XYZ file of C-alpha atoms in Angstrom:
133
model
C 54.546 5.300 5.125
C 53.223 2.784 7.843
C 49.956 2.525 8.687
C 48.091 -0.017 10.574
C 44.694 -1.011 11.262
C 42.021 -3.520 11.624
C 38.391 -4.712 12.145
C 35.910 -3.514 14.592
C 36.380 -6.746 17.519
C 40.365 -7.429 16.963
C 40.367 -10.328 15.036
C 41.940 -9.046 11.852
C 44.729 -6.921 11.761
C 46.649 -5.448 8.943
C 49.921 -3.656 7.863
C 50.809 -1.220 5.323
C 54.121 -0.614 4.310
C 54.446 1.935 0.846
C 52.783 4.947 -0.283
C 48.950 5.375 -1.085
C 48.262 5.704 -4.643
C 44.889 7.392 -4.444
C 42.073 7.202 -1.957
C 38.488 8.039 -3.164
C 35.046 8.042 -1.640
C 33.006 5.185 -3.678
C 29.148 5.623 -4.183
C 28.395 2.540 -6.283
C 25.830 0.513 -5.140
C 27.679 -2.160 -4.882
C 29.853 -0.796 -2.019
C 26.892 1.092 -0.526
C 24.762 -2.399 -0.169
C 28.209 -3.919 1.148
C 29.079 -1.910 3.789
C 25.068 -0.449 4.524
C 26.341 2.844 4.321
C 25.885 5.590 1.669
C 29.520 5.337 0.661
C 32.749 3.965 1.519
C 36.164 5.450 1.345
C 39.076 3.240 -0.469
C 42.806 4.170 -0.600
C 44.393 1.994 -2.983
C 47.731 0.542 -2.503
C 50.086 -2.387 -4.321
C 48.941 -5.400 -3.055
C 52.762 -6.538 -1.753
C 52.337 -3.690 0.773
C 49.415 -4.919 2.706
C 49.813 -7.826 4.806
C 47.539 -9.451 7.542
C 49.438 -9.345 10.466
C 46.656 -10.994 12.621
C 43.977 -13.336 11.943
C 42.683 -14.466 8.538
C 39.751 -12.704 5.886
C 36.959 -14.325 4.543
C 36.558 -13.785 0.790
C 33.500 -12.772 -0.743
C 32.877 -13.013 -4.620
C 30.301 -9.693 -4.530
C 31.080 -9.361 -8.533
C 32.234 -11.670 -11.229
C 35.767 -10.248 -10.626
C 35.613 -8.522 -7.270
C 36.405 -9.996 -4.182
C 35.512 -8.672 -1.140
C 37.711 -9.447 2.227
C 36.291 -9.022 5.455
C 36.334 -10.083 9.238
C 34.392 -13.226 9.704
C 33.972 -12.319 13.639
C 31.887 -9.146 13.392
C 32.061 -8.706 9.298
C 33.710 -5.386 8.987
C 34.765 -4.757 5.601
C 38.684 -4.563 5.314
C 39.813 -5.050 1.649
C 38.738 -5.052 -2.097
C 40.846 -6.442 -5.266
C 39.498 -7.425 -8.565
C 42.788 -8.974 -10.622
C 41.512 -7.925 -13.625
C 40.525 -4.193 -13.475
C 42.893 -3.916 -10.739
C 45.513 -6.259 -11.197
C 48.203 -5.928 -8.794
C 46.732 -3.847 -6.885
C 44.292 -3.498 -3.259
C 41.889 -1.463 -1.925
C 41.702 -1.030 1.833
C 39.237 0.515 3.449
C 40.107 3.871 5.100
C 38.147 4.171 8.009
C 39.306 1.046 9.232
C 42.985 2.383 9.599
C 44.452 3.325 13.110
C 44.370 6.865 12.311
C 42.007 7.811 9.142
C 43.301 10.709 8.861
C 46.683 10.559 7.956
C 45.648 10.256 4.171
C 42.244 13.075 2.480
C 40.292 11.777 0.595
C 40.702 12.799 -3.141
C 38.306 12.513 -5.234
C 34.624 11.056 -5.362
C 34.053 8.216 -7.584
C 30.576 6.345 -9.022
C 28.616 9.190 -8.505
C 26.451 7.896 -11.362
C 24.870 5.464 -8.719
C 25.387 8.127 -5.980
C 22.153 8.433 -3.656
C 20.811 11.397 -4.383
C 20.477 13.328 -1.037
C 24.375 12.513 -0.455
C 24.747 15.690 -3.047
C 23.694 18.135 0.089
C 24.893 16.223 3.049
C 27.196 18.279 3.952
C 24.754 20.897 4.381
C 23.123 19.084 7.134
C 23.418 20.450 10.571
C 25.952 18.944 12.791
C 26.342 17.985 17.014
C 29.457 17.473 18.344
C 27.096 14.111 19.858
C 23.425 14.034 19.329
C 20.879 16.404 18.684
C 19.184 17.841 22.278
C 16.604 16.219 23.482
């Protein structure tokens, strides 16, 4: 499988080439703080599959083994790795591919540190833009 994204301005762009081997919705508070959102969805890959095919990441130590890669233009959030509980191996973040929905999610993960309301919000109701007026 190909896919292909990037960050939010252009700077960064990326290339997978090789098959997903999971992707997961992540509610740890790490990623939550990270990204300022209540979760963030991950499909992991083997690292030799990913390549930058424009521009350069910035590196962020946001653990004592995680590293955090990300556009230093606008600061999207692109990749994670951590070579020792993930050796081998990268996380890319899903909703910045082309198309995020060629591959579900499958599972939800640190829901220990999950925010609670997140449990129900899907029950929320939904506009197609904003709510009227």
């Amino acid at each position: 499988m190909i896919i292909e994204g990037g960050c939010h301005c252009g700077a960064v762009r990326y290339r997978i080439d090789g098959d997903a081997m999971t992707h997961a919705l992540c509610h740890c508070t790490d990623c939550r703080r990270n990204a300022g959102a209540p979760m963030v969805s991950w499909t992991m890959f083997p690292a030799a599959a990913v390549r930058v095919t424009r521009g350069a990441t910035k590196t962020y130590a946001s653990s004592e083994n995680g590293r955090r890669h990300f556009c230093a233009d606008c600061g999207t959030g692109l990749f994670y790795t951590n070579a020792v509980q993930l050796p081998g191996i990268i996380d890319v973040q899903s909703a910045t591919f082309d198309d995020p929905e060629l591959i579900p999610p499958q599972a939800h993960i640190q829901v220990a540190e999950r925010i609670g309301w997140m449990v129900k919000a899907h029950e929320l109701p939904t506009f197609e833009r904003f709510p009227p007026g």
